[in-house]
CSV table of C-alpha atoms in Angstrom, one decimal:
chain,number,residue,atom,x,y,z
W,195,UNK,CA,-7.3,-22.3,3.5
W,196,UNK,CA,-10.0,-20.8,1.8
W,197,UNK,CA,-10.4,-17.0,1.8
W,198,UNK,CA,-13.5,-16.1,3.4
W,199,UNK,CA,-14.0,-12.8,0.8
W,200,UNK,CA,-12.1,-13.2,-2.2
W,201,UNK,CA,-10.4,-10.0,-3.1
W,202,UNK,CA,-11.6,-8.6,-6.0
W,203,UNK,CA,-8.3,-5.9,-6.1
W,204,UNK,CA,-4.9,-6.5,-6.9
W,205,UNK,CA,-3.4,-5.5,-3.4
W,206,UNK,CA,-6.5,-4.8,-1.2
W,207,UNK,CA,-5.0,-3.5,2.2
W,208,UNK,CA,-6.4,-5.2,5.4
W,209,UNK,CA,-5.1,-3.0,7.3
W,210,UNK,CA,-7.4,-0.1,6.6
W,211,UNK,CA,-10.5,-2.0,7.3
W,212,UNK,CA,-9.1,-4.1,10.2
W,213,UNK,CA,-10.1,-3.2,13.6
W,214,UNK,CA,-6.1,-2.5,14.8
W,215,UNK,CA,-4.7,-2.0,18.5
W,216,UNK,CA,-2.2,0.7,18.1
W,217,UNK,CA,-0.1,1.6,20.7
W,218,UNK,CA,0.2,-1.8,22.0
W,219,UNK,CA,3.1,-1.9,24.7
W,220,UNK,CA,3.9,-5.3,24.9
W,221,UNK,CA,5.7,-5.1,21.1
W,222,UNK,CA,3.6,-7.4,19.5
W,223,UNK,CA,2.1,-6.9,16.2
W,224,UNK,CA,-1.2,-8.9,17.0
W,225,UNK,CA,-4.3,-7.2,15.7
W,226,UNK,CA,-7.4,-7.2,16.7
W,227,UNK,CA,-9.4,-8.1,13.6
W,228,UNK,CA,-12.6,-10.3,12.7
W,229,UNK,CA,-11.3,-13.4,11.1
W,230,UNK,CA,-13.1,-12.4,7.8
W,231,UNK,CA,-10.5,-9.4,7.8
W,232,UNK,CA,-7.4,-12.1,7.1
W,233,UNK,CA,-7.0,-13.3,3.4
W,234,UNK,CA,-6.7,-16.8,4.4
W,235,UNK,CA,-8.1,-16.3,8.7
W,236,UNK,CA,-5.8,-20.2,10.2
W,237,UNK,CA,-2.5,-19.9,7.9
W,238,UNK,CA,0.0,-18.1,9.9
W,239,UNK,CA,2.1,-17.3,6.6
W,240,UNK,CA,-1.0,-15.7,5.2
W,241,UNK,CA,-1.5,-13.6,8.4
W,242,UNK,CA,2.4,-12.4,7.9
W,243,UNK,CA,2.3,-11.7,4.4
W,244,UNK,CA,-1.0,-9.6,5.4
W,245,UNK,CA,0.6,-7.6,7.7
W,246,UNK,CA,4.2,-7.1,5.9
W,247,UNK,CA,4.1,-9.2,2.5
W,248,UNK,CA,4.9,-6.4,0.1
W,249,UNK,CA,8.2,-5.6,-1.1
W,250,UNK,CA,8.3,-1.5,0.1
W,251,UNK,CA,7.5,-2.5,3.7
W,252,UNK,CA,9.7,-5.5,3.8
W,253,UNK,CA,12.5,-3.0,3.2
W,254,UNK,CA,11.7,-0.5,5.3
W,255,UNK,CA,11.9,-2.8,8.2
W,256,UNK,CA,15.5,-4.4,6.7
W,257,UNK,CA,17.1,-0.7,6.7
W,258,UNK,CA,15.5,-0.2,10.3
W,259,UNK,CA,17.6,-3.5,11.4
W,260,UNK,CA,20.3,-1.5,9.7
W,261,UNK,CA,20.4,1.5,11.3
W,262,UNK,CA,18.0,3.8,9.3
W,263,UNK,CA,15.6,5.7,11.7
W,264,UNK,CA,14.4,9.0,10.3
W,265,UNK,CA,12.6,9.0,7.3
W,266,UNK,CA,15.3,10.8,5.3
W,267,UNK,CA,17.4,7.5,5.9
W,268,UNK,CA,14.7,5.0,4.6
W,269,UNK,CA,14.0,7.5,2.1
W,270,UNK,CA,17.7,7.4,0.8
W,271,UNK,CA,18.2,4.0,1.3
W,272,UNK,CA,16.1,2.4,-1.1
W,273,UNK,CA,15.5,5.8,-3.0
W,274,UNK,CA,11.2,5.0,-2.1
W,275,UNK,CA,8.6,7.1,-3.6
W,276,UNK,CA,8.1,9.5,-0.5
W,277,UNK,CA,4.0,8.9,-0.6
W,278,UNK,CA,4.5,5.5,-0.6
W,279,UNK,CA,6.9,5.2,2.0
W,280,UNK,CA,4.7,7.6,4.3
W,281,UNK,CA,1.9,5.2,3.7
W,282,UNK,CA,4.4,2.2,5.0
W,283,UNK,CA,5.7,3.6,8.0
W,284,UNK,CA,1.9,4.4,9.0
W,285,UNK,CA,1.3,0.9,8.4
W,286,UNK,CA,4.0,-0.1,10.4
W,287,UNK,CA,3.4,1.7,13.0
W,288,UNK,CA,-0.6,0.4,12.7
W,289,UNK,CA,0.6,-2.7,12.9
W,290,UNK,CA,3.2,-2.3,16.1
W,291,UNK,CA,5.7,-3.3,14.2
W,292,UNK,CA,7.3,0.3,14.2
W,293,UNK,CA,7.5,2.6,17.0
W,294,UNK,CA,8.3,6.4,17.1
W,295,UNK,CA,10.1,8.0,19.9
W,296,UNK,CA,11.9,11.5,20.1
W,297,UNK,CA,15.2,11.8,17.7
W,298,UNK,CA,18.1,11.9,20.3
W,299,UNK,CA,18.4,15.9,19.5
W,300,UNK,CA,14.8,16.0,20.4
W,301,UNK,CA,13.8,18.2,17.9
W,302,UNK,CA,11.3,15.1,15.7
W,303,UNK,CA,10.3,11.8,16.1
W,304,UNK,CA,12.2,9.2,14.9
W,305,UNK,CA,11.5,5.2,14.1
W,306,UNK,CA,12.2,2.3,15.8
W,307,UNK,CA,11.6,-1.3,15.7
W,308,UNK,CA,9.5,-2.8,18.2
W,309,UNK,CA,9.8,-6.5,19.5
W,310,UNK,CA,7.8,-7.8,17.1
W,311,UNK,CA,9.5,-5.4,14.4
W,312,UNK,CA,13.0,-7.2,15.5
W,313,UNK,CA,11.3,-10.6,15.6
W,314,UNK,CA,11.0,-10.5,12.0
W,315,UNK,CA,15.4,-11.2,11.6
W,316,UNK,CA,14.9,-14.6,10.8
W,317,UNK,CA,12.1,-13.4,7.5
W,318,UNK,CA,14.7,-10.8,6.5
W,319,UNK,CA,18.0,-12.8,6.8
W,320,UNK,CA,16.1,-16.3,5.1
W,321,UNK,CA,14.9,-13.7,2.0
W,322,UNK,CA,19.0,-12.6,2.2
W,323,UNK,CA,20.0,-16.1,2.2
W,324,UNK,CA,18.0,-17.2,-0.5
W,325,UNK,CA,19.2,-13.7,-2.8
W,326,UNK,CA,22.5,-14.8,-2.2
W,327,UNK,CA,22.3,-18.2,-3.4
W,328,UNK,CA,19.7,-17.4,-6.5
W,329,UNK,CA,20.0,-13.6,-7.1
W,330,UNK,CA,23.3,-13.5,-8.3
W,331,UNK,CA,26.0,-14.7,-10.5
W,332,UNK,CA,28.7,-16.6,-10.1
W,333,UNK,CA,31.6,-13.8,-8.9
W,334,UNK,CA,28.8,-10.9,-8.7
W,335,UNK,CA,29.6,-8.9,-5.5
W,336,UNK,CA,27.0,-8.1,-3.2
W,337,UNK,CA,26.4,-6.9,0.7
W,338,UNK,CA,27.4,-9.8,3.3
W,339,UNK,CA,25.8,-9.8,6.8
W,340,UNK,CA,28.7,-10.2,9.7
W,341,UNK,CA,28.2,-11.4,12.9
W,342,UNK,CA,30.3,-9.2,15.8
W,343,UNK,CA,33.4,-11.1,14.9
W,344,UNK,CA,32.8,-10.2,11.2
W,345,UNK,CA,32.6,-13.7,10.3
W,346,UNK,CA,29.8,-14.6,7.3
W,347,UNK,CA,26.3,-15.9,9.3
W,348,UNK,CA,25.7,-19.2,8.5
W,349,UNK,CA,22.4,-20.3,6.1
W,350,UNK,CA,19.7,-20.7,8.1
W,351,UNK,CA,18.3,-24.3,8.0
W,352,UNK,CA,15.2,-25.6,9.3
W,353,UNK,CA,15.9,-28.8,11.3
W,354,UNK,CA,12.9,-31.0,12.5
W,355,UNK,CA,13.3,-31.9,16.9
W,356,UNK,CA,14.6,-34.8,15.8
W,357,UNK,CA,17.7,-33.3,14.1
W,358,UNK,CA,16.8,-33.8,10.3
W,359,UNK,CA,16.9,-31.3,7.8
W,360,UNK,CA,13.1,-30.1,6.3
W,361,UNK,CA,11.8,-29.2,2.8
W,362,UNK,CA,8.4,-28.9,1.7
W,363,UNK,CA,8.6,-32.5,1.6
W,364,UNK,CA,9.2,-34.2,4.6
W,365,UNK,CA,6.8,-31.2,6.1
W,366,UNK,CA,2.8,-31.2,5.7
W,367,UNK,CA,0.8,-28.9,6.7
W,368,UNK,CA,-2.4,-29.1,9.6
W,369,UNK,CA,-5.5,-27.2,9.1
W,370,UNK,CA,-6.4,-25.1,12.3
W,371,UNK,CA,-8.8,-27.3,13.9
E,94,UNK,CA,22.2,0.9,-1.1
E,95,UNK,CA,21.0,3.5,-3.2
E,96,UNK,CA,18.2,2.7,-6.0
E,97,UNK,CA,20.1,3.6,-9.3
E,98,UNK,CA,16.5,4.7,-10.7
E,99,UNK,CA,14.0,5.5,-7.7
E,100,UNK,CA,10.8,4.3,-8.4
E,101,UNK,CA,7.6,6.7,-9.3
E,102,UNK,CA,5.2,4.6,-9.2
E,103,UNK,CA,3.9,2.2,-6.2
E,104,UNK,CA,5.0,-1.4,-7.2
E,105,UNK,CA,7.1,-0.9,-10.6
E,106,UNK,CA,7.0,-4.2,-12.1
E,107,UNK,CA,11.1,-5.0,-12.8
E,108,UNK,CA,10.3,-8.3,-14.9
E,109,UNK,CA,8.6,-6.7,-17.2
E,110,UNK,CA,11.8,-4.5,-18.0
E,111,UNK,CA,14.6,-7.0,-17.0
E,112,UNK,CA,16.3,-9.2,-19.9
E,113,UNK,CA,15.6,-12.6,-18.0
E,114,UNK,CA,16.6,-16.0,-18.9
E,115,UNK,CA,13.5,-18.4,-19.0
E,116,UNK,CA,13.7,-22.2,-18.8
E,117,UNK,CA,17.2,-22.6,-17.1
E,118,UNK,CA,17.8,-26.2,-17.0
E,119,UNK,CA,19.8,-25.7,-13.6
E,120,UNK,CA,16.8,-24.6,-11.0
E,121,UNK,CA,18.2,-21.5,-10.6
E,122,UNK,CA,16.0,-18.3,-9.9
E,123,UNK,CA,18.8,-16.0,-11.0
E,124,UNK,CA,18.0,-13.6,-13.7
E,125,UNK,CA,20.5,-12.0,-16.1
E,126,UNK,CA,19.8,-8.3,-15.2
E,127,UNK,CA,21.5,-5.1,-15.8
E,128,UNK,CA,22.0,-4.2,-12.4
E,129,UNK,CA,19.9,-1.0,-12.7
E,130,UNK,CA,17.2,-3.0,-13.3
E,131,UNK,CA,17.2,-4.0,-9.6
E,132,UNK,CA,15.7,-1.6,-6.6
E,133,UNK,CA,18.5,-2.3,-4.7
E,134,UNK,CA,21.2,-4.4,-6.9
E,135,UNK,CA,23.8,-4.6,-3.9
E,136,UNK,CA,21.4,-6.1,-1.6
E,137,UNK,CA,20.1,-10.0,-1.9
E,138,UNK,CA,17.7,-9.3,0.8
E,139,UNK,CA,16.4,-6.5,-2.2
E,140,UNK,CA,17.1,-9.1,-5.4
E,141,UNK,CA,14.8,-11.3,-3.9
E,142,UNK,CA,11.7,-9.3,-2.4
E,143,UNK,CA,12.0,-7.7,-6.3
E,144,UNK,CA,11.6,-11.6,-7.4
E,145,UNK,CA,8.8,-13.1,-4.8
E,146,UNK,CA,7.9,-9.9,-3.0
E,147,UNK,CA,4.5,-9.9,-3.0
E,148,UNK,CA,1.4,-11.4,-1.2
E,149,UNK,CA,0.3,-13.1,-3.7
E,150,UNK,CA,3.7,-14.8,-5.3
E,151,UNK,CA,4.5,-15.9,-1.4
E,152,UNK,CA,1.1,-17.5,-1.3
E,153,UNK,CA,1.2,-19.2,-4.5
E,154,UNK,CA,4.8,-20.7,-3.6
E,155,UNK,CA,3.2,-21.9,-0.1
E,156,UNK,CA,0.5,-23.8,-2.1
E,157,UNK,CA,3.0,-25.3,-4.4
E,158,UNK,CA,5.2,-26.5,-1.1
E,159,UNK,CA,1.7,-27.8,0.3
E,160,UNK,CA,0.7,-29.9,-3.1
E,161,UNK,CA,-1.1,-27.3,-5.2
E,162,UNK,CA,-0.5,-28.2,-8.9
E,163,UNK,CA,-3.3,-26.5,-11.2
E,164,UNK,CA,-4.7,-22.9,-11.3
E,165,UNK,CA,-8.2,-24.4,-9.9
E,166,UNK,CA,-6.0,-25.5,-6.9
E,167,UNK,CA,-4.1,-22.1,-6.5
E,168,UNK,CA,-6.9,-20.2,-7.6
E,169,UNK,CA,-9.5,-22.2,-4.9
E,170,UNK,CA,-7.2,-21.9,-2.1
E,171,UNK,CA,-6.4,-18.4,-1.7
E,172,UNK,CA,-9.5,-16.7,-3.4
E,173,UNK,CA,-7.1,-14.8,-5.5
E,174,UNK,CA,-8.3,-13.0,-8.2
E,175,UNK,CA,-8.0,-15.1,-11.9
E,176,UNK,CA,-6.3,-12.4,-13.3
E,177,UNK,CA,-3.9,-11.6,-10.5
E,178,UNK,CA,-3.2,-15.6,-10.5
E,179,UNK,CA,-2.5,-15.8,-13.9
E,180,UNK,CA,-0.3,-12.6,-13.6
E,181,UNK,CA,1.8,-14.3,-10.5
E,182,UNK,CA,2.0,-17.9,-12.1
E,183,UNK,CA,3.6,-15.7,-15.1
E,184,UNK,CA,5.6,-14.1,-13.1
E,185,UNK,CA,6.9,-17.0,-11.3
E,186,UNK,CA,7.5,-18.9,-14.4
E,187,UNK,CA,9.3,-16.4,-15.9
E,188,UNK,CA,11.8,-16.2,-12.8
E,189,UNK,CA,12.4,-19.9,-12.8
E,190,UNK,CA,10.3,-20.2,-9.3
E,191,UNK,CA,7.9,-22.7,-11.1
E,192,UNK,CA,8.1,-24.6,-14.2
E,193,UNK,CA,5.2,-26.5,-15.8
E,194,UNK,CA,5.1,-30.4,-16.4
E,195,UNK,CA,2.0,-32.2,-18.1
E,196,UNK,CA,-0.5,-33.2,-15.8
E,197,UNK,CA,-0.2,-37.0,-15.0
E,198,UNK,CA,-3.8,-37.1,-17.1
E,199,UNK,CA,-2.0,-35.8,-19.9
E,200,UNK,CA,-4.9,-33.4,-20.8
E,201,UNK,CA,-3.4,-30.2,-19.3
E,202,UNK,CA,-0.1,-28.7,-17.9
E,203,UNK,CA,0.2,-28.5,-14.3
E,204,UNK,CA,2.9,-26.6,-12.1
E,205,UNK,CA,5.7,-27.6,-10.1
E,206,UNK,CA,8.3,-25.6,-7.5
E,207,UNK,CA,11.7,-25.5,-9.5
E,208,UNK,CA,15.1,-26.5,-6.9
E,209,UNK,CA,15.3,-22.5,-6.5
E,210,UNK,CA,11.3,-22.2,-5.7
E,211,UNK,CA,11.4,-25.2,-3.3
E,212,UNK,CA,14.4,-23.5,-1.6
E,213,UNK,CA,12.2,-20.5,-0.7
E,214,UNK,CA,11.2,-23.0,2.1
E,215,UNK,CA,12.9,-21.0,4.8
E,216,UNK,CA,11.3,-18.2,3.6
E,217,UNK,CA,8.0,-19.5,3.8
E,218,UNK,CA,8.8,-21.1,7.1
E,219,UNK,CA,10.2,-17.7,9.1
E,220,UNK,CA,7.2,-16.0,7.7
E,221,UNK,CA,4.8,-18.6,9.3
E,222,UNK,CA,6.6,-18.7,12.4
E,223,UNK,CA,6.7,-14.6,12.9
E,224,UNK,CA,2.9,-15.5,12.2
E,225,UNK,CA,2.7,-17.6,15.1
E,226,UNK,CA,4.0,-15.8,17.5
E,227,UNK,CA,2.5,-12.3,16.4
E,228,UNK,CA,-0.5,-12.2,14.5
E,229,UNK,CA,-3.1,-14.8,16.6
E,230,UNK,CA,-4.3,-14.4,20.1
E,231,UNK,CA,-3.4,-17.0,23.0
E,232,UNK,CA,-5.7,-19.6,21.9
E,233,UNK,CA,-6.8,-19.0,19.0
E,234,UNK,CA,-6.1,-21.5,16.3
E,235,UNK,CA,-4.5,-21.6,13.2
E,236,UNK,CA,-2.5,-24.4,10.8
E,237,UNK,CA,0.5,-26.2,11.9
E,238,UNK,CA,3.6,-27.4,10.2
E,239,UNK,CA,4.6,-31.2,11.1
E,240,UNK,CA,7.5,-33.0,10.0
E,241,UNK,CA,6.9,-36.7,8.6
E,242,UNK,CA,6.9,-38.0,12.4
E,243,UNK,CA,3.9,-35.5,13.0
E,244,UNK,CA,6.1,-33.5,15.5
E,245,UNK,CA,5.7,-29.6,14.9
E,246,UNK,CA,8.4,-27.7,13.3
E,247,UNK,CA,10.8,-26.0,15.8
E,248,UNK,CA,10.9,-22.3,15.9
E,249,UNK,CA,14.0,-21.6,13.1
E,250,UNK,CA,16.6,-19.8,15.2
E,251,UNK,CA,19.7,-17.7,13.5
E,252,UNK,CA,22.7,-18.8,15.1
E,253,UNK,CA,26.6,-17.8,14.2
E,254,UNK,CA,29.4,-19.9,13.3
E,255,UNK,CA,30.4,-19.7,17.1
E,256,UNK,CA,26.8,-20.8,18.5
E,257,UNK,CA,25.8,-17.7,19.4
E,258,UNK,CA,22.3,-16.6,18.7
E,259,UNK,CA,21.9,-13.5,16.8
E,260,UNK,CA,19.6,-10.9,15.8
E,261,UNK,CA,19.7,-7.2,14.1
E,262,UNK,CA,21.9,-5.8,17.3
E,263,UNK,CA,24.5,-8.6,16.7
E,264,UNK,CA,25.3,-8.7,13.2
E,265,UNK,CA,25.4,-5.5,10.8
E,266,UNK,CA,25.6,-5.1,6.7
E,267,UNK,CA,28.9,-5.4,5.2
E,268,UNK,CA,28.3,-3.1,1.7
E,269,UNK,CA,29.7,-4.9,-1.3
E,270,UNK,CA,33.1,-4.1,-2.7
């Protein structure tokens, strides 16, 4: 688990020196880097966190699962610092996690999510679910995510193949061979 | 979803402005904020990524879940900068994400997930699993999660209350009252 450079910069950004596939068309996010380009090269939290782990991005891709597409709506959404969120949706895009297509009245690009963009419901609905039950108090309203009956979704909870709930405890983790 | 006070700088730094609790007895992550002292104070998926949104917090809460107790251990695992360490461990401490317990030799203090930090196990979990799928090539290895009977953790899956499995298309962002 060891880092094979430790950074020596708060937020060093891997994705500038990483040797990245843009463009890929199958919508995955995989990048083509040297393992020394990874923080922490055989944890596949680390990888994530590498690739989206920072709060701005994070929310770019929640408000594209929401409907935002041009960057007026991500810019009003979360009220981003427009140079930072330029820098974002090029990572994004970088990364294949974003996609741009022409704007339906075909006068500018707009954003959309690719597969692996979408694949990341379960990261944004678990970082909900866990806002919900420690973000707020008792009474304090906030937004609810609705299924297409409008009923509440359930808390997500990870369940072992033979039925039992997890924790950090009754999971351990394997180093990469 | 509007930011009360948009941001001007890259990654403002709400703890150090928010009037937070320290040392709740009850495990509980939530902090007694104005609400314009949140990016986004209607949105739990927000409250959160403003609490544990960064690299480096997410990686210090995955070393805690896999049995990291000291700053040698967190610092030695990741490669993380000391001073961005201690800045995180402060930072997670003050949010009620990790509280400290003497070390069973007595000689030091040593740090421990709180109830609210250990359930950020989802979290950790969706992120590995997006990290699985997405960020490795076919074949190449990386770390595994096993439950106690050394089975692999299933992929977690978000499913309504009717079964159904859902994703971005099928559920949508009810706005609080």
């Amino acid at each position: 688990m060891m880092a094979r450079t430790p950074p020596d910069t708060p937020d060093p950004a891997p994705a500038k020196t990483a040797r990245t596939k843009t463009n890929r068309t199958d919508g995955t996010a995989r990048t083509d880097r040297a393992a020394s380009d990874w923080t922490d090269p055989d944890c596949p939290v680390a990888r994530t966190l590498d690739l989206v782990g920072d709060r701005w991005s994070l929310l770019v891709i929640r408000d594209a699962m929401d409907g935002a597409a041009s960057f007026t709506d991500f810019q009003r959404r979360t009220g981003i610092a427009r140079n930072i969120l330029t820098d974002r949706l090029r990572k994004l895009l970088t990364h294949g996690l974003l996609a741009q297509r022409p704007a339906p009245s075909g006068r500018r690009q707009e954003y959309v999510l690719t597969d692996a963009g979408r694949d990341l419901f379960p990261v944004i609905l678990t970082l909900r679910q866990w806002g919900e039950r420690h973000a707020f108090a008792l009474g304090e309203s906030h937004s609810v995510l609705l299924d297409r009956h409008g009923t509440p979704v359930p808390d997500l909870t990870p369940v072992g193949a033979d039925g039992a709930l997890l924790n950090s405890d009754t999971t351990h983790v394997q180093r990469a061979a």
